Short mmCIF file of C-alpha atoms in Angstrom, two decimals:
data_model
loop_
_atom_site.label_atom_id
_atom_site.label_comp_id
_atom_site.label_asym_id
_atom_site.label_seq_id
_atom_site.Cartn_x
_atom_site.Cartn_y
_atom_site.Cartn_z
CA MET A 1 66.69 -21.01 27.65
CA LEU A 2 64.43 -21.20 30.66
CA ASP A 3 66.23 -24.12 32.58
CA ILE A 4 69.40 -22.81 32.14
CA GLN A 5 70.78 -20.33 34.82
CA GLU A 6 74.03 -18.21 34.89
CA TYR A 7 75.99 -16.27 37.39
CA ARG A 8 79.20 -14.21 37.43
CA LEU A 9 81.70 -14.20 40.21
CA PRO A 10 83.50 -10.94 41.24
CA ASN A 11 86.66 -12.49 39.91
CA GLY A 12 85.23 -12.93 36.30
CA ILE A 13 84.62 -16.60 36.45
CA ARG A 14 81.20 -17.54 35.01
CA VAL A 15 78.75 -20.16 36.21
CA VAL A 16 76.04 -21.97 34.19
CA HIS A 17 73.90 -24.55 35.45
CA ARG A 18 71.25 -26.64 34.13
CA GLN A 19 68.95 -28.48 36.79
CA VAL A 20 67.78 -32.06 35.53
CA THR A 21 65.59 -33.70 37.72
CA HIS A 22 65.42 -37.30 36.23
CA THR A 23 69.24 -38.17 37.02
CA ALA A 24 71.14 -39.21 40.01
CA ILE A 25 74.35 -38.03 38.29
CA SER A 26 75.78 -34.52 38.14
CA HIS A 27 78.28 -33.50 35.60
CA ILE A 28 80.56 -30.60 36.24
CA GLY A 29 83.39 -29.05 34.50
CA ILE A 30 85.99 -26.19 34.47
CA MET A 31 86.68 -24.84 31.02
CA LEU A 32 89.37 -22.37 30.20
CA ASP A 33 89.55 -20.45 26.87
CA MET A 34 93.14 -21.28 26.16
CA GLY A 35 94.61 -24.15 24.38
CA SER A 36 97.52 -25.19 22.00
CA ARG A 37 97.01 -22.49 19.43
CA ASP A 38 97.90 -20.09 22.35
CA GLU A 39 101.45 -21.84 22.85
CA LYS A 40 104.69 -20.02 21.63
CA GLU A 41 106.86 -22.00 19.28
CA HIS A 42 109.04 -23.42 22.19
CA GLN A 43 105.97 -24.11 24.26
CA GLN A 44 104.37 -26.67 21.60
CA GLY A 45 102.54 -29.34 23.72
CA LEU A 46 102.58 -27.37 26.96
CA ALA A 47 98.77 -26.92 27.13
CA HIS A 48 98.37 -30.81 26.96
CA PHE A 49 101.33 -31.02 29.34
CA TRP A 50 99.38 -29.06 31.99
CA GLU A 51 96.21 -31.09 31.63
CA HIS A 52 98.54 -34.18 32.62
CA MET A 53 100.23 -32.32 35.40
CA ALA A 54 97.16 -31.15 37.04
CA PHE A 55 96.46 -34.55 38.20
CA LYS A 56 100.03 -34.94 39.81
CA GLY A 57 99.90 -32.96 42.99
CA THR A 58 98.47 -29.66 44.37
CA LYS A 59 99.38 -27.62 47.39
CA LYS A 60 97.31 -29.98 49.68
CA ARG A 61 97.00 -33.11 47.80
CA THR A 62 99.42 -35.77 46.28
CA SER A 63 98.54 -37.52 42.84
CA LEU A 64 97.29 -40.68 44.72
CA GLN A 65 95.02 -38.58 46.79
CA ILE A 66 93.61 -36.77 43.82
CA ILE A 67 92.98 -40.10 41.98
CA ASN A 68 91.22 -41.60 44.79
CA ARG A 69 89.23 -38.36 45.89
CA LEU A 70 86.22 -39.45 43.45
CA GLU A 71 86.96 -42.88 42.75
CA ILE A 72 86.22 -44.00 46.16
CA VAL A 73 82.64 -42.68 45.86
CA GLY A 74 82.26 -44.07 42.28
CA GLY A 75 82.86 -40.97 40.42
CA GLU A 76 85.00 -40.16 37.56
CA LEU A 77 87.75 -37.42 37.07
CA ASN A 78 88.99 -36.39 33.71
CA ALA A 79 90.36 -33.75 31.32
CA TYR A 80 91.13 -32.81 27.75
CA THR A 81 92.81 -30.34 25.61
CA THR A 82 92.09 -28.91 22.35
CA LYS A 83 93.47 -26.11 19.92
CA GLU A 84 91.30 -23.48 21.82
CA LYS A 85 90.31 -25.20 25.19
CA ILE A 86 91.44 -26.95 28.32
CA CYS A 87 88.88 -28.53 30.38
CA PHE A 88 88.84 -30.34 33.93
CA HIS A 89 85.55 -32.32 34.40
CA ALA A 90 84.03 -34.83 36.62
CA SER A 91 80.86 -36.93 36.96
CA VAL A 92 79.66 -38.13 40.52
CA LEU A 93 76.44 -39.17 42.43
CA THR A 94 74.70 -36.00 43.22
CA PRO A 95 75.36 -36.21 47.02
CA HIS A 96 78.99 -35.95 46.07
CA TYR A 97 78.75 -32.70 44.04
CA GLU A 98 80.58 -30.51 46.72
CA ARG A 99 83.53 -32.87 46.81
CA ALA A 100 83.80 -33.07 42.99
CA LEU A 101 83.82 -29.35 42.68
CA GLU A 102 86.39 -28.74 45.44
CA LEU A 103 88.46 -31.21 43.82
CA LEU A 104 88.09 -29.63 40.30
CA ALA A 105 88.88 -26.10 41.80
CA ASP A 106 92.05 -27.64 43.49
CA ILE A 107 93.55 -29.24 40.46
CA THR A 108 92.55 -26.43 38.14
CA PHE A 109 94.09 -23.55 40.31
CA ASN A 110 96.47 -25.14 42.87
CA SER A 111 98.49 -27.69 41.08
CA ASN A 112 102.21 -27.34 42.25
CA PHE A 113 103.80 -29.47 39.40
CA PRO A 114 106.43 -31.32 41.49
CA ASP A 115 109.63 -31.57 39.54
CA LYS A 116 109.67 -35.50 39.98
CA GLN A 117 106.17 -35.77 38.48
CA VAL A 118 106.99 -33.41 35.65
CA GLU A 119 109.89 -35.84 34.75
CA ARG A 120 107.70 -38.93 35.07
CA GLU A 121 104.92 -37.48 33.16
CA ARG A 122 107.05 -36.42 30.28
CA GLY A 123 107.74 -40.11 29.60
CA VAL A 124 104.04 -40.86 29.85
CA ILE A 125 103.36 -38.10 27.17
CA LEU A 126 106.15 -39.33 24.94
CA GLU A 127 104.51 -42.76 25.04
CA GLU A 128 101.22 -41.23 24.19
CA MET A 129 102.69 -39.67 21.05
CA ALA A 130 104.22 -42.79 19.84
CA MET A 131 100.79 -44.71 20.37
CA TYR A 132 99.25 -41.87 18.17
CA TYR A 133 102.08 -42.19 15.63
CA ASP A 134 101.38 -45.98 15.39
CA SER A 135 97.53 -45.23 14.73
CA PRO A 136 97.30 -43.86 11.32
CA GLU A 137 93.74 -42.97 11.48
CA ASP A 138 94.80 -40.57 14.53
CA ALA A 139 98.27 -39.46 13.09
CA ILE A 140 96.77 -38.55 9.75
CA GLN A 141 94.12 -35.81 11.19
CA ASP A 142 97.00 -34.25 13.19
CA ASP A 143 99.22 -34.11 10.11
CA PHE A 144 96.57 -32.70 7.87
CA ASP A 145 95.81 -29.95 10.35
CA GLU A 146 99.57 -28.91 9.38
CA ILE A 147 98.81 -28.82 5.86
CA VAL A 148 95.63 -26.77 6.07
CA PHE A 149 97.07 -24.26 8.66
CA ALA A 150 100.62 -24.26 7.57
CA ASN A 151 102.99 -22.15 9.32
CA HIS A 152 100.32 -21.40 12.09
CA GLN A 153 100.02 -22.61 15.64
CA LEU A 154 96.65 -24.27 14.72
CA GLY A 155 98.56 -26.72 12.55
CA LYS A 156 100.83 -27.95 15.21
CA ASN A 157 100.02 -31.13 17.19
CA THR A 158 98.37 -30.71 20.44
CA LEU A 159 100.38 -33.06 21.99
CA GLY A 160 103.74 -31.18 20.95
CA ASN A 161 106.77 -32.87 19.48
CA GLN A 162 109.52 -34.91 21.10
CA GLU A 163 111.99 -31.93 21.20
CA SER A 164 109.67 -29.69 22.86
CA VAL A 165 108.19 -32.08 25.32
CA SER A 166 111.60 -33.31 26.36
CA LYS A 167 112.52 -29.81 27.60
CA PHE A 168 109.54 -28.71 29.46
CA SER A 169 110.32 -27.67 33.10
CA ARG A 170 108.10 -26.80 36.15
CA GLN A 171 108.88 -23.20 35.41
CA ASP A 172 107.54 -23.52 31.79
CA LEU A 173 104.10 -24.49 33.14
CA LEU A 174 104.10 -21.77 35.55
CA ASP A 175 105.01 -19.24 32.64
CA PHE A 176 102.18 -20.54 30.37
CA ILE A 177 99.55 -20.35 33.02
CA ALA A 178 100.77 -16.73 33.81
CA GLU A 179 100.57 -15.65 30.29
CA ASN A 180 97.33 -17.11 29.31
CA LEU A 181 94.97 -17.52 32.24
CA ASP A 182 92.05 -14.94 32.34
CA THR A 183 89.45 -15.68 34.84
CA GLY A 184 87.13 -13.75 32.68
CA ARG A 185 87.45 -16.58 30.09
CA VAL A 186 86.80 -19.33 32.51
CA ILE A 187 83.45 -21.34 32.78
CA PHE A 188 82.16 -23.52 35.52
CA SER A 189 79.45 -25.68 33.86
CA SER A 190 77.06 -27.73 35.73
CA ILE A 191 74.27 -30.21 34.94
CA GLY A 192 72.38 -32.36 37.76
CA ASN A 193 69.58 -32.72 40.16
CA ILE A 194 70.65 -29.81 42.16
CA PRO A 195 69.01 -26.21 42.67
CA PHE A 196 70.75 -23.38 41.34
CA LYS A 197 71.00 -21.74 44.73
CA LYS A 198 72.79 -24.56 46.12
CA VAL A 199 75.31 -24.54 43.11
CA ILE A 200 76.00 -21.00 43.83
CA HIS A 201 76.62 -21.57 47.59
CA TYR A 202 79.56 -24.23 46.48
CA VAL A 203 80.68 -22.07 43.73
CA GLU A 204 81.27 -19.21 46.17
CA LYS A 205 82.90 -21.54 48.55
CA PHE A 206 85.44 -22.85 46.47
CA LEU A 207 85.87 -20.56 43.38
CA LYS A 208 85.11 -17.05 44.56
CA ASP A 209 88.55 -16.60 46.29
CA ILE A 210 90.41 -17.42 43.27
CA PRO A 211 92.41 -14.27 42.51
CA ALA A 212 91.11 -12.24 39.36
CA LYS A 213 93.46 -12.50 36.58
CA SER A 214 93.51 -11.05 33.17
CA SER A 215 95.71 -11.74 30.06
CA ASN A 216 96.64 -9.97 27.01
CA LEU A 217 96.17 -12.85 24.72
CA VAL A 218 95.60 -12.13 21.31
CA ARG A 219 94.77 -14.81 18.55
CA VAL A 220 95.94 -14.16 15.15
CA ALA A 221 93.81 -16.03 12.31
CA PRO A 222 95.69 -17.97 9.62
CA VAL A 223 96.11 -16.56 6.38
CA ASP A 224 97.11 -17.55 2.79
CA TYR A 225 95.70 -21.07 2.69
CA LYS A 226 97.37 -22.84 -0.37
CA PRO A 227 96.27 -26.36 -1.56
CA GLN A 228 98.82 -29.23 -1.16
CA ASN A 229 98.98 -32.69 -2.26
CA ILE A 230 101.28 -34.85 -0.17
CA SER A 231 102.12 -38.62 0.15
CA ILE A 232 104.11 -40.29 2.98
CA THR A 233 104.93 -43.92 3.26
CA ARG A 234 104.67 -45.55 6.60
CA SER A 235 104.58 -48.87 7.98
CA ILE A 236 100.98 -49.66 7.48
CA THR A 237 98.85 -52.14 5.51
CA GLN A 238 96.32 -49.77 3.93
CA ALA A 239 96.33 -46.30 2.31
CA HIS A 240 94.79 -43.57 4.66
CA VAL A 241 93.67 -40.41 3.13
CA ALA A 242 92.41 -37.01 4.36
CA ILE A 243 90.95 -34.50 1.99
CA GLY A 244 89.79 -31.03 2.68
CA ARG A 245 90.44 -27.40 3.02
CA ASN A 246 89.91 -24.38 5.38
CA ALA A 247 86.45 -23.20 6.18
CA TYR A 248 84.29 -20.79 8.01
CA ALA A 249 84.77 -19.44 11.59
CA LEU A 250 82.37 -19.90 14.61
CA ALA A 251 80.54 -16.57 14.21
CA ASP A 252 80.24 -16.77 10.35
CA GLU A 253 76.50 -16.92 9.41
CA LYS A 254 77.39 -19.71 6.90
CA ARG A 255 78.68 -22.11 9.68
CA LEU A 256 75.23 -23.75 10.40
CA PRO A 257 74.27 -24.25 6.54
CA PHE A 258 77.86 -25.52 6.00
CA PHE A 259 77.49 -28.06 8.90
CA MET A 260 74.29 -29.39 7.26
CA LEU A 261 76.01 -29.68 3.91
CA VAL A 262 79.07 -31.61 5.42
CA ASN A 263 76.49 -33.70 7.34
CA LEU A 264 74.85 -34.58 4.14
CA LEU A 265 78.13 -35.32 2.39
CA GLY A 266 79.47 -37.62 5.05
CA GLY A 267 78.04 -37.21 8.38
CA PHE A 268 77.27 -39.98 11.11
CA GLY A 269 74.20 -41.35 9.07
CA MET A 270 74.64 -44.52 7.11
CA ASN A 271 72.81 -42.70 4.18
CA SER A 272 75.48 -40.04 3.71
CA ARG A 273 76.33 -39.56 0.14
CA LEU A 274 79.85 -40.70 0.58
CA ASN A 275 79.07 -43.88 2.53
CA LEU A 276 76.21 -44.86 -0.03
CA ALA A 277 78.71 -44.00 -2.99
CA VAL A 278 81.98 -45.56 -1.81
CA ARG A 279 80.92 -48.43 0.75
CA GLU A 280 77.39 -49.42 -0.01
CA ARG A 281 77.47 -49.47 -3.87
CA ASN A 282 81.13 -50.40 -4.28
CA GLY A 283 82.46 -51.79 -1.06
CA LEU A 284 85.56 -49.98 -1.31
CA VAL A 285 86.15 -48.88 2.37
CA TYR A 286 85.05 -50.06 5.71
CA ALA A 287 84.03 -46.44 6.69
CA ILE A 288 84.38 -43.01 5.19
CA ASP A 289 83.24 -39.80 6.86
CA ALA A 290 83.46 -35.96 6.61
CA GLY A 291 83.58 -33.44 9.25
CA TYR A 292 83.56 -29.61 9.80
CA THR A 293 85.44 -28.03 12.86
CA PRO A 294 85.01 -24.21 13.13
CA PHE A 295 87.30 -22.27 15.44
CA ILE A 296 86.91 -18.80 16.70
CA ASP A 297 88.54 -17.21 13.50
CA THR A 298 88.70 -19.98 11.02
CA GLY A 299 87.81 -23.53 10.57
CA TYR A 300 88.45 -26.47 8.35
CA TRP A 301 86.52 -29.44 6.73
CA GLY A 302 87.64 -32.71 5.61
CA ILE A 303 87.02 -36.14 4.52
CA TYR A 304 88.81 -39.13 5.83
CA PHE A 305 88.96 -43.01 4.66
CA ALA A 306 91.25 -45.96 4.46
CA THR A 307 91.38 -48.41 1.73
CA GLU A 308 93.56 -50.92 -0.16
CA VAL A 309 96.19 -48.95 -2.45
CA LYS A 310 94.88 -50.74 -5.66
CA ARG A 311 91.36 -49.12 -4.71
CA LEU A 312 92.73 -45.73 -4.04
CA ASN A 313 92.18 -43.97 -7.31
CA LYS A 314 88.59 -45.27 -7.64
CA VAL A 315 87.67 -44.06 -4.10
CA ASN A 316 89.18 -40.52 -4.97
CA THR A 317 87.27 -40.47 -8.04
CA LEU A 318 83.86 -41.52 -6.44
CA ILE A 319 84.52 -38.57 -3.87
CA LEU A 320 85.20 -35.91 -6.48
CA LYS A 321 81.94 -37.24 -8.29
CA GLU A 322 79.97 -36.68 -5.11
CA LEU A 323 81.53 -33.23 -4.64
CA LYS A 324 80.72 -32.20 -8.15
CA LYS A 325 77.07 -33.45 -7.79
CA LEU A 326 76.66 -31.13 -4.77
CA ARG A 327 78.07 -28.15 -7.08
CA ASP A 328 76.08 -28.84 -9.92
CA ILE A 329 72.68 -30.30 -8.91
CA SER A 330 70.46 -28.58 -6.29
CA LEU A 331 68.49 -30.55 -3.92
CA THR A 332 65.17 -31.44 -4.57
CA LYS A 333 62.30 -30.34 -2.10
CA THR A 334 62.17 -33.67 -0.52
CA GLN A 335 65.93 -34.25 -0.17
CA LEU A 336 66.15 -30.80 1.58
CA ILE A 337 63.46 -31.57 3.92
CA ASN A 338 65.22 -35.07 4.69
CA THR A 339 68.61 -33.32 5.10
CA LYS A 340 67.22 -30.84 7.58
CA GLU A 341 65.00 -33.39 9.66
CA GLN A 342 67.96 -35.77 9.86
CA LEU A 343 70.31 -33.04 11.22
CA MET A 344 67.53 -31.84 13.71
CA GLY A 345 67.06 -35.32 14.90
CA GLN A 346 70.81 -35.93 15.48
CA MET A 347 71.25 -32.61 17.48
CA ALA A 348 68.26 -33.43 19.56
CA MET A 349 69.69 -36.91 20.44
CA SER A 350 73.15 -35.46 21.13
CA GLU A 351 71.46 -33.15 23.63
CA GLU A 352 70.18 -35.92 25.66
CA GLY A 353 73.47 -36.84 26.80
CA ASN A 354 74.11 -34.68 30.01
CA MET A 355 77.95 -34.92 30.06
CA SER A 356 78.23 -33.70 26.31
CA PHE A 357 75.29 -30.91 27.07
CA MET A 358 77.49 -29.72 30.09
CA LEU A 359 80.50 -29.21 27.98
CA MET A 360 78.69 -27.65 25.31
CA MET A 361 77.21 -24.99 27.51
CA ALA A 362 80.68 -24.08 28.57
CA LYS A 363 82.30 -24.00 25.20
CA SER A 364 79.25 -22.22 23.75
CA LEU A 365 79.43 -19.23 26.38
CA LEU A 366 83.24 -18.95 25.74
CA ASP A 367 82.89 -19.01 22.04
CA ILE A 368 79.80 -17.10 21.16
CA ASP A 369 78.64 -15.66 24.57
CA ARG A 370 75.32 -17.40 24.36
CA ILE A 371 73.80 -20.91 24.54
CA ASP A 372 71.25 -21.46 21.56
CA THR A 373 68.11 -23.59 22.29
CA LEU A 374 67.25 -26.31 20.14
CA ASP A 375 64.12 -24.53 18.81
CA GLU A 376 66.41 -21.44 17.98
CA LEU A 377 68.73 -23.92 15.97
CA PHE A 378 65.84 -25.76 14.38
CA GLU A 379 64.31 -22.42 13.15
CA GLN A 380 67.83 -21.47 11.62
CA ILE A 381 67.94 -24.79 10.03
CA LYS A 382 64.58 -24.72 8.60
CA LEU A 383 65.42 -21.22 6.90
CA VAL A 384 68.21 -22.86 4.87
CA SER A 385 67.57 -23.22 1.08
CA ALA A 386 68.73 -25.69 -1.41
CA ILE A 387 70.34 -22.59 -3.23
CA GLN A 388 72.45 -21.84 -0.18
CA LEU A 389 73.76 -25.27 0.04
CA GLN A 390 74.57 -25.39 -3.54
CA ASP A 391 76.26 -22.03 -3.30
CA LEU A 392 78.32 -23.24 -0.30
CA ALA A 393 79.23 -26.40 -2.26
CA ASN A 394 80.61 -24.34 -5.05
CA GLU A 395 82.56 -22.03 -2.62
CA MET A 396 84.02 -25.08 -0.60
CA PHE A 397 84.00 -28.26 -2.84
CA GLN A 398 86.22 -27.01 -5.75
CA GLU A 399 88.64 -29.70 -6.74
CA GLU A 400 91.48 -27.38 -7.22
CA ASP A 401 91.10 -25.82 -3.87
CA LEU A 402 91.45 -29.13 -1.98
CA SER A 403 94.62 -30.39 -0.08
CA TYR A 404 95.36 -34.26 0.09
CA LEU A 405 97.45 -36.25 2.61
CA THR A 406 97.87 -39.76 1.84
CA PHE A 407 99.59 -42.39 3.95
CA LEU A 408 100.97 -45.32 1.85
CA PRO A 409 102.34 -48.47 3.04
CA GLU A 410 105.93 -48.84 2.37
#
């Protein structure tokens, strides 16, 4: 990709930058290839705890100074944790680029985890966990992971559990970072109207002296997926349902065609097959969607909806009917063209968001060691055949291989 430039520091940290001349805002992030799946059993939730604690003090800043550093110039500072990544990122007016990078480097590599702040943030995270539990549409996704990836760290809630979070200490945070941080698996990603030469100047100023660090992290893929059908009663007014199973990993050649198939089934478009069948024709749900999430060595796909209990069987029947259609009936030439055009349009529009593109560059380099251009992705999409999609449907949409998680009103 001609407008994307890369650089590697002696300590292994990689830099990727895209200069965009039509914006006054710069988006930057430091992404680490470590997440909740890399926790040991007693560390469950520790990656997310670190994300919170990074804002609570460094060797030269208090938590208030961290909060104010970008906000006083109209910028934003944030972070997130996933199963495989931790990311600290910022958005600022480009004249404050240096200020933002210095702060990101400070909170990522120089946090000192004050004991008082550990105790205080523990309570905040326990409240966050309670909030998610009170939100069935969020809780069911986390609980469904545990069904698909039973007895594996990918199935554990990123937030952790009350028992583990209640026991974390400052030393636990230091140990987790020491065990998992690898500067060769860290990306500094950047988008803004700033020349690459200037970016490298700032990067060398604030990231070059970070000590090189390697880890012996080995990720073990889940095995022995077994379909399950579980119902749980909760204090809710509707039934909430997740349906799905394990799926293809990031490097699998079937990943992109399967993403296309799931998008056709229940993607963002109002014309998805599930939305048309369940909402538009029958008025049984407010929303229904399907999604596919690949990881480095596995993945999962799932359908989510909420409905009145009396309508639950009808919705499930319609879903199975749509899955059967995709297994039994090949797309027509026109349907295939429309499916490809819709996906390509969605991908092009998502690339227009500079923040999301900055994060995508970092994740892509960590996961597959390259950044595919839209043209390259479009060429791959254009090669997908109707037979391929039907074969994938028969491989992934068999009724007997699906797991179900249902939250029912008490």
